[in-house]
Amino acid sequence: MAIQLFVPNFRVDECLAQIRECLEKGWTGLGFKTVEMENKWKEYTGLPYAHFLSSNTVGLHLALHMFKTEFGWADGDEVISTSLTFVSSNHAIVYTNLQPVFADVDEYLCLSPEDIERKITPRTRAVIFVGIGGNTGRYEEVLKLCRDRGLILILDAAHMAGTRLNGKHVGYDADCTVFSFQAVKNLATADSGMICFTDEARDVRARKLAWLGINKDTYARTAAQGAYKWMYDIEEVGYKYHGNSIMAGIGLVSLKYLDQDNAYRRQLAKWYRENLDGHEHIKVVPVASGCESSTHLIQIRVQNRDALMLALNEHQIYPGVHYRDNTEYCMYSYAQGSCPNSAKASQEILSLPMHMGLTKADVDLVSELIIRYTK
Ligand SMILES: *Cc1c(COP(=O)(O)O)cnc(C)c1O
């Protein structure tokens, strides 16, 4: 039997019951389950605000658009980001006509505060911190740096559903935190995400801008009077970025099992570490202290990554790579050479199979083959 990197574990009957409820009620869009998902997410995370979106990618764009217009940033102003991420994090900066400037990663594969500091210029406005694999890295130092230097901090928490730092769910202290509930993330739907501000006015604005800019307060007021539902106002141009009730229904089921699933992910990671720690040519990427990681990923670093990948594939084991250094892509190649650690990691990292269907025997087999084929 093949061992895949990710296999989503949908509780099918519970998901179908949620979807059936939407269909029978005749309500599949914004509202109903999306509101329930937002409430359950706030309850689960302890975050004060949450708005359910169609993806994390649109959430990152929305966040940058909102900060840019709120503070009057100019086109070409700079946002410091990592090149070791899914391109969404960096495309969002480009969508907003801002300039991605890459800072290097540290041993956690997260942004290094020292390199962020080196990359700050008079045009720097914000930092996007990506918690790779659910790891918090040196987030707290990055937060402090942003506060000291007057920079907006956006947390790309696409891998961080259920990650806690010093006992608290992440997201309460960044200016904006964006989660992903995409099909293979550790809280899976098919495509959706959550944008969480710490400021009420921004949450209110995000809700309008995720629905074309439609002023829903006016809508709600007139709807309550039973007529004039079309008499809403639009103060500024918005986008069609909100999520829908079908996705939210699936998300509600995944959320119910999130802690249980993440605990099993941590168990799998522990087994991998017990097998692989201490081998001369294999380095398991460490988790920062104080971080209870969602463990969306477990990553190792080896010198013969591509050969190891092929050897494992021969045994029907299919690991992944998160991620290729984005400066290897044509459109970000202007920044090649600016982040040597990310460039090196890009050649060495391998994400090991991580999903609910794996057993200890699977982990032992994968580990044994990694040890056999690593040079
Ligand atoms: C998956 C991912 C995204 C994009 O999430 P979507 O919900 O698919 O838009 C952004 N950043 C990172 C680090 C991701 O892994």
Short mmCIF file of C-alpha atoms and ligand atoms in Angstrom, two decimals:
data_model
loop_
_atom_site.label_atom_id
_atom_site.label_comp_id
_atom_site.label_asym_id
_atom_site.label_seq_id
_atom_site.Cartn_x
_atom_site.Cartn_y
_atom_site.Cartn_z
CA MET A 1 0.00 0.00 0.00
CA ALA A 2 1.28 3.40 -0.97
CA ILE A 3 2.04 5.89 1.81
CA GLN A 4 0.99 9.39 0.80
CA LEU A 5 2.09 12.73 2.24
CA PHE A 6 -1.44 13.93 3.08
CA VAL A 7 -4.76 12.09 3.17
CA PRO A 8 -7.68 14.19 4.44
CA ASN A 9 -9.77 12.40 7.05
CA PHE A 10 -13.32 13.64 6.51
CA ARG A 11 -16.01 12.34 8.85
CA VAL A 12 -18.24 11.72 5.86
CA ASP A 13 -21.60 11.09 7.52
CA GLU A 14 -21.28 14.13 9.76
CA CYS A 15 -20.23 16.30 6.82
CA LEU A 16 -23.14 15.04 4.72
CA ALA A 17 -25.55 15.82 7.57
CA GLN A 18 -24.23 19.40 7.64
CA ILE A 19 -24.55 19.77 3.88
CA ARG A 20 -28.03 18.20 3.92
CA GLU A 21 -29.08 20.79 6.50
CA CYS A 22 -27.94 23.57 4.15
CA LEU A 23 -29.71 22.07 1.15
CA GLU A 24 -32.96 21.40 2.99
CA LYS A 25 -32.98 24.90 4.44
CA GLY A 26 -32.22 26.26 1.00
CA TRP A 27 -29.28 28.25 2.35
CA THR A 28 -25.84 27.43 0.95
CA GLY A 29 -24.25 30.90 0.85
CA LEU A 30 -23.02 33.56 3.24
CA GLY A 31 -24.70 33.46 6.65
CA PHE A 32 -26.22 30.45 8.49
CA LYS A 33 -23.29 27.96 8.74
CA THR A 34 -20.66 30.65 8.09
CA VAL A 35 -21.83 32.50 11.20
CA GLU A 36 -21.84 29.27 13.21
CA MET A 37 -18.30 28.49 12.00
CA GLU A 38 -17.13 31.98 13.00
CA ASN A 39 -18.67 31.61 16.46
CA LYS A 40 -17.23 28.14 17.00
CA TRP A 41 -13.81 29.34 15.79
CA LYS A 42 -13.83 32.28 18.20
CA GLU A 43 -14.87 29.96 21.01
CA TYR A 44 -12.16 27.42 20.11
CA THR A 45 -9.30 29.91 19.65
CA GLY A 46 -10.33 32.61 22.11
CA LEU A 47 -9.79 35.19 19.35
CA PRO A 48 -12.12 38.21 19.55
CA TYR A 49 -13.06 38.45 15.84
CA ALA A 50 -13.21 36.03 12.94
CA HIS A 51 -14.63 36.26 9.44
CA PHE A 52 -15.03 33.17 7.28
CA LEU A 53 -13.58 33.54 3.76
CA SER A 54 -13.29 31.48 0.60
CA SER A 55 -9.53 30.96 1.15
CA ASN A 56 -6.44 32.09 3.02
CA THR A 57 -5.03 33.62 -0.19
CA VAL A 58 -7.90 36.11 -0.45
CA GLY A 59 -7.57 36.82 3.27
CA LEU A 60 -3.93 37.83 2.92
CA HIS A 61 -4.85 40.07 -0.01
CA LEU A 62 -7.73 41.60 1.92
CA ALA A 63 -5.54 42.26 4.97
CA LEU A 64 -2.84 44.01 2.93
CA HIS A 65 -5.41 46.00 0.94
CA MET A 66 -7.06 47.15 4.16
CA PHE A 67 -3.83 48.20 5.88
CA LYS A 68 -2.57 49.91 2.73
CA THR A 69 -5.70 52.00 2.35
CA GLU A 70 -6.11 52.61 6.10
CA PHE A 71 -2.57 53.97 6.49
CA GLY A 72 -2.15 55.43 3.01
CA TRP A 73 0.82 53.29 2.02
CA ALA A 74 2.16 54.07 -1.44
CA ASP A 75 2.55 51.66 -4.35
CA GLY A 76 5.98 50.08 -4.07
CA ASP A 77 6.16 50.31 -0.28
CA GLU A 78 7.78 47.20 1.13
CA VAL A 79 6.49 44.17 2.96
CA ILE A 80 9.04 41.79 4.46
CA SER A 81 8.19 38.16 3.86
CA THR A 82 9.76 34.72 3.58
CA SER A 83 10.68 33.10 0.29
CA LEU A 84 10.21 29.66 1.89
CA THR A 85 6.42 29.60 1.67
CA PHE A 86 3.51 28.80 -0.58
CA VAL A 87 3.40 31.58 -3.17
CA SER A 88 0.08 32.88 -1.80
CA SER A 89 1.92 34.72 0.98
CA ASN A 90 3.96 36.68 -1.55
CA HIS A 91 1.40 37.02 -4.35
CA ALA A 92 -0.85 38.81 -1.84
CA ILE A 93 1.81 41.51 -1.55
CA VAL A 94 2.05 41.80 -5.35
CA TYR A 95 -1.78 41.97 -5.72
CA THR A 96 -1.66 45.09 -3.55
CA ASN A 97 1.06 46.80 -5.60
CA LEU A 98 3.45 46.50 -2.68
CA GLN A 99 6.97 45.15 -2.96
CA PRO A 100 7.93 41.79 -1.41
CA VAL A 101 11.34 41.98 0.29
CA PHE A 102 12.60 38.63 1.49
CA ALA A 103 14.21 38.02 4.86
CA ASP A 104 15.97 34.76 5.61
CA VAL A 105 14.76 31.81 7.70
CA ASP A 106 16.29 30.28 10.81
CA GLU A 107 16.60 26.68 12.04
CA TYR A 108 12.77 26.56 12.46
CA LEU A 109 12.34 27.52 8.77
CA CYS A 110 10.52 30.64 10.00
CA LEU A 111 11.63 34.26 9.56
CA SER A 112 14.75 35.25 11.46
CA PRO A 113 14.22 38.46 13.49
CA GLU A 114 17.86 39.45 12.89
CA ASP A 115 17.45 39.24 9.13
CA ILE A 116 14.11 41.07 9.22
CA GLU A 117 15.91 43.87 11.05
CA ARG A 118 18.61 43.96 8.35
CA LYS A 119 15.98 44.16 5.59
CA ILE A 120 14.03 47.08 7.10
CA THR A 121 14.21 50.29 5.03
CA PRO A 122 12.36 53.62 5.33
CA ARG A 123 9.70 52.13 2.99
CA THR A 124 9.04 48.99 5.07
CA ARG A 125 5.42 48.90 6.23
CA ALA A 126 4.65 45.34 7.31
CA VAL A 127 5.95 41.84 7.96
CA ILE A 128 4.22 38.59 6.97
CA PHE A 129 5.26 35.79 9.32
CA VAL A 130 4.52 32.23 8.16
CA GLY A 131 4.29 29.55 10.85
CA ILE A 132 5.65 26.74 8.71
CA GLY A 133 4.17 23.36 9.54
CA GLY A 134 2.45 24.86 12.58
CA ASN A 135 5.72 25.96 14.17
CA THR A 136 5.87 29.37 15.86
CA GLY A 137 9.63 29.74 15.37
CA ARG A 138 10.80 33.00 16.92
CA TYR A 139 7.42 34.69 16.48
CA GLU A 140 7.51 36.54 19.80
CA GLU A 141 10.78 38.26 18.89
CA VAL A 142 9.36 39.19 15.49
CA LEU A 143 6.26 40.62 17.18
CA LYS A 144 8.41 42.72 19.50
CA LEU A 145 10.51 43.95 16.58
CA CYS A 146 7.37 44.97 14.67
CA ARG A 147 6.01 46.82 17.70
CA ASP A 148 9.35 48.58 18.28
CA ARG A 149 9.67 49.60 14.63
CA GLY A 150 6.02 50.51 14.00
CA LEU A 151 5.45 47.74 11.47
CA ILE A 152 2.17 45.92 10.89
CA LEU A 153 2.44 42.18 11.57
CA ILE A 154 0.35 39.72 9.56
CA LEU A 155 0.49 36.08 10.60
CA ASP A 156 0.01 33.63 7.75
CA ALA A 157 -1.39 30.86 9.91
CA ALA A 158 -2.31 28.56 7.03
CA HIS A 159 -0.65 25.67 8.90
CA MET A 160 -1.55 26.81 12.41
CA ALA A 161 -5.12 25.72 13.16
CA GLY A 162 -4.75 24.50 16.74
CA THR A 163 -1.19 25.78 17.31
CA ARG A 164 -0.73 27.16 20.81
CA LEU A 165 2.17 29.20 22.07
CA ASN A 166 2.69 29.23 25.84
CA GLY A 167 -0.77 27.75 26.22
CA LYS A 168 -2.66 30.30 24.09
CA HIS A 169 -3.95 29.77 20.58
CA VAL A 170 -1.95 31.83 18.10
CA GLY A 171 -3.45 34.94 16.52
CA TYR A 172 -4.43 37.16 19.45
CA ASP A 173 -1.44 39.49 19.24
CA ALA A 174 -0.75 39.92 15.50
CA ASP A 175 -2.51 42.79 13.70
CA CYS A 176 -4.15 40.23 11.47
CA THR A 177 -4.04 36.43 11.38
CA VAL A 178 -5.22 34.41 8.40
CA PHE A 179 -5.96 30.67 8.56
CA SER A 180 -6.47 28.22 5.70
CA PHE A 181 -8.99 25.40 5.66
CA GLN A 182 -7.97 24.22 2.18
CA ALA A 183 -8.39 20.57 1.20
CA VAL A 184 -5.07 19.25 2.53
CA LYS A 185 -4.58 21.54 5.51
CA ASN A 186 -4.90 20.09 9.01
CA LEU A 187 -8.39 21.60 9.35
CA ALA A 188 -9.74 20.62 5.94
CA THR A 189 -12.85 21.73 4.05
CA ALA A 190 -12.34 22.00 0.29
CA ASP A 191 -11.42 25.67 0.07
CA SER A 192 -11.97 28.23 2.78
CA GLY A 193 -10.16 30.31 5.36
CA MET A 194 -10.59 32.67 8.30
CA ILE A 195 -9.41 36.25 8.73
CA CYS A 196 -8.99 37.37 12.32
CA PHE A 197 -8.34 40.97 13.32
CA THR A 198 -7.73 42.10 16.86
CA ASP A 199 -9.52 45.40 16.22
CA GLU A 200 -13.30 45.62 15.92
CA ALA A 201 -13.40 48.39 13.32
CA ARG A 202 -11.16 46.34 11.03
CA ASP A 203 -13.34 43.26 11.48
CA VAL A 204 -16.40 45.31 10.52
CA ARG A 205 -14.63 46.70 7.46
CA ALA A 206 -13.34 43.24 6.46
CA ARG A 207 -16.92 41.90 6.48
CA LYS A 208 -18.01 44.61 4.06
CA LEU A 209 -14.97 44.31 1.81
CA ALA A 210 -15.29 40.53 1.58
CA TRP A 211 -18.79 41.08 0.16
CA LEU A 212 -18.18 43.62 -2.61
CA GLY A 213 -18.19 46.49 -0.07
CA ILE A 214 -21.89 46.07 0.66
CA ASN A 215 -22.82 47.78 3.87
CA LYS A 216 -24.52 44.97 5.66
CA ASP A 217 -25.49 47.06 8.66
CA THR A 218 -27.80 49.06 6.45
CA TYR A 219 -28.95 45.80 4.87
CA ALA A 220 -29.69 44.31 8.28
CA ARG A 221 -31.55 47.48 9.38
CA THR A 222 -33.78 47.58 6.35
CA ALA A 223 -34.25 43.81 6.33
CA ALA A 224 -35.43 44.00 9.91
CA GLN A 225 -38.12 46.40 8.79
CA GLY A 226 -39.17 43.77 6.28
CA ALA A 227 -38.65 45.78 3.10
CA TYR A 228 -36.13 47.83 1.10
CA LYS A 229 -33.58 45.00 1.19
CA TRP A 230 -31.90 46.52 -1.86
CA MET A 231 -31.34 49.80 -0.06
CA TYR A 232 -27.84 49.01 1.18
CA ASP A 233 -24.95 51.36 0.73
CA ILE A 234 -21.45 50.83 -0.67
CA GLU A 235 -18.77 53.15 0.58
CA GLU A 236 -15.75 51.63 -1.15
CA VAL A 237 -15.00 48.89 -3.64
CA GLY A 238 -14.85 45.40 -2.17
CA TYR A 239 -14.28 41.84 -3.35
CA LYS A 240 -16.22 38.59 -3.56
CA TYR A 241 -14.14 36.86 -0.90
CA HIS A 242 -16.60 35.59 1.71
CA GLY A 243 -17.05 31.87 2.41
CA ASN A 244 -20.20 29.78 2.03
CA SER A 245 -22.31 27.52 4.22
CA ILE A 246 -21.36 24.26 2.48
CA MET A 247 -17.66 24.84 3.28
CA ALA A 248 -18.51 26.07 6.77
CA GLY A 249 -20.57 22.93 7.42
CA ILE A 250 -17.58 20.74 6.57
CA GLY A 251 -15.34 23.04 8.61
CA LEU A 252 -17.57 22.68 11.67
CA VAL A 253 -17.07 18.92 11.58
CA SER A 254 -13.29 19.20 11.06
CA LEU A 255 -13.06 21.73 13.90
CA LYS A 256 -14.83 19.34 16.26
CA TYR A 257 -12.01 16.82 15.74
CA LEU A 258 -9.13 19.30 15.41
CA ASP A 259 -7.54 18.81 18.84
CA GLN A 260 -7.88 15.05 18.61
CA ASP A 261 -6.35 15.00 15.12
CA ASN A 262 -3.52 17.38 16.06
CA ALA A 263 -2.70 15.24 19.11
CA TYR A 264 -2.28 12.25 16.80
CA ARG A 265 -0.11 14.34 14.47
CA ARG A 266 2.14 15.16 17.43
CA GLN A 267 2.28 11.46 18.28
CA LEU A 268 3.36 10.63 14.72
CA ALA A 269 5.99 13.38 14.89
CA LYS A 270 7.26 11.98 18.19
CA TRP A 271 7.66 8.54 16.61
CA TYR A 272 9.51 10.02 13.64
CA ARG A 273 11.82 11.94 16.01
CA GLU A 274 12.51 8.85 18.13
CA ASN A 275 13.51 7.00 14.96
CA LEU A 276 15.47 9.75 13.23
CA ASP A 277 17.01 11.99 15.91
CA GLY A 278 20.71 11.47 16.32
CA HIS A 279 21.39 10.17 12.81
CA GLU A 280 24.44 11.96 11.50
CA HIS A 281 23.08 12.93 8.08
CA ILE A 282 19.44 13.57 9.05
CA LYS A 283 18.21 16.65 10.86
CA VAL A 284 14.59 16.82 12.01
CA VAL A 285 13.43 20.45 11.93
CA PRO A 286 12.95 21.45 15.61
CA VAL A 287 9.76 22.89 17.11
CA ALA A 288 10.27 26.14 19.03
CA SER A 289 10.08 25.89 22.81
CA GLY A 290 6.67 26.78 24.23
CA CYS A 291 5.01 25.84 20.94
CA GLU A 292 2.34 23.15 20.88
CA SER A 293 2.38 22.80 17.10
CA SER A 294 -0.60 21.75 15.01
CA THR A 295 2.05 19.60 13.31
CA HIS A 296 0.60 20.18 9.88
CA LEU A 297 4.08 19.14 8.72
CA ILE A 298 7.03 17.16 10.02
CA GLN A 299 10.13 18.14 8.04
CA ILE A 300 13.64 16.73 7.86
CA ARG A 301 16.78 18.06 6.19
CA VAL A 302 19.19 15.82 4.29
CA GLN A 303 22.00 16.45 1.83
CA ASN A 304 20.74 14.06 -0.87
CA ARG A 305 17.10 15.12 -0.83
CA ASP A 306 16.23 14.53 -4.50
CA ALA A 307 17.84 11.06 -4.56
CA LEU A 308 16.15 10.17 -1.26
CA MET A 309 12.79 11.29 -2.66
CA LEU A 310 13.21 9.04 -5.71
CA ALA A 311 14.33 6.09 -3.57
CA LEU A 312 11.28 6.48 -1.30
CA ASN A 313 9.00 6.75 -4.34
CA GLU A 314 10.38 3.37 -5.48
CA HIS A 315 8.90 2.00 -2.24
CA GLN A 316 5.54 3.73 -2.90
CA ILE A 317 6.26 6.38 -0.28
CA TYR A 318 5.46 9.89 -1.45
CA PRO A 319 6.82 12.72 0.74
CA GLY A 320 6.63 16.40 -0.25
CA VAL A 321 8.65 19.61 -0.26
CA HIS A 322 7.43 22.71 1.63
CA TYR A 323 8.57 24.82 -0.08
CA ARG A 324 10.77 25.66 -3.00
CA ASP A 325 12.51 28.95 -2.34
CA ASN A 326 10.21 31.40 -4.15
CA THR A 327 13.19 33.26 -5.62
CA GLU A 328 13.70 30.17 -7.81
CA TYR A 329 10.48 31.22 -9.57
CA CYS A 330 10.86 33.60 -12.47
CA MET A 331 8.68 36.35 -11.01
CA TYR A 332 10.59 36.52 -7.71
CA SER A 333 14.03 35.86 -9.20
CA TYR A 334 14.98 39.54 -8.70
CA ALA A 335 15.65 38.58 -5.07
CA GLN A 336 17.87 35.58 -5.78
CA GLY A 337 20.81 35.41 -3.38
CA SER A 338 19.14 37.57 -0.71
CA CYS A 339 18.31 34.63 1.58
CA PRO A 340 21.07 31.98 1.65
CA ASN A 341 19.47 29.88 4.42
CA SER A 342 16.17 29.66 2.55
CA ALA A 343 17.99 28.76 -0.67
CA LYS A 344 19.91 26.00 1.11
CA ALA A 345 16.82 24.69 2.92
CA SER A 346 14.98 24.58 -0.39
CA GLN A 347 17.47 21.91 -1.56
CA GLU A 348 17.44 19.90 1.69
CA ILE A 349 13.92 19.79 3.10
CA LEU A 350 11.54 16.87 2.88
CA SER A 351 8.05 16.74 4.42
CA LEU A 352 7.27 13.24 5.70
CA PRO A 353 3.87 11.53 5.41
CA MET A 354 1.58 13.07 8.04
CA HIS A 355 -2.09 12.11 8.28
CA MET A 356 -4.62 10.28 10.42
CA GLY A 357 -4.37 7.05 8.41
CA LEU A 358 -0.75 6.38 9.39
CA THR A 359 0.24 3.76 11.98
CA LYS A 360 3.43 3.40 14.03
CA ALA A 361 4.43 0.62 11.63
CA ASP A 362 4.15 3.09 8.71
CA VAL A 363 6.31 5.62 10.55
CA ASP A 364 8.86 2.93 11.35
CA LEU A 365 8.97 1.77 7.73
CA VAL A 366 9.36 5.31 6.36
CA SER A 367 12.04 6.06 8.97
CA GLU A 368 13.96 2.87 8.25
CA LEU A 369 14.03 3.62 4.52
CA ILE A 370 15.09 7.23 5.13
CA ILE A 371 17.98 5.99 7.27
CA ARG A 372 18.90 3.40 4.61
CA TYR A 373 18.95 5.89 1.71
CA THR A 374 20.33 9.03 3.37
CA LYS A 375 23.96 9.78 2.64
C1 LIG B 1 -2.05 26.75 1.71
C2 LIG B 1 -1.30 27.98 2.05
C3 LIG B 1 -1.78 29.25 1.73
C4 LIG B 1 -2.99 29.45 0.87
O1 LIG B 1 -4.14 28.93 1.45
P1 LIG B 1 -5.46 28.81 0.56
O2 LIG B 1 -6.53 28.65 1.61
O3 LIG B 1 -5.29 27.60 -0.29
O4 LIG B 1 -5.62 30.04 -0.21
C5 LIG B 1 -1.06 30.35 2.13
N1 LIG B 1 0.07 30.23 2.83
C6 LIG B 1 0.58 29.02 3.15
C7 LIG B 1 1.85 28.95 3.94
C8 LIG B 1 -0.09 27.86 2.76
O5 LIG B 1 0.42 26.66 3.05
#
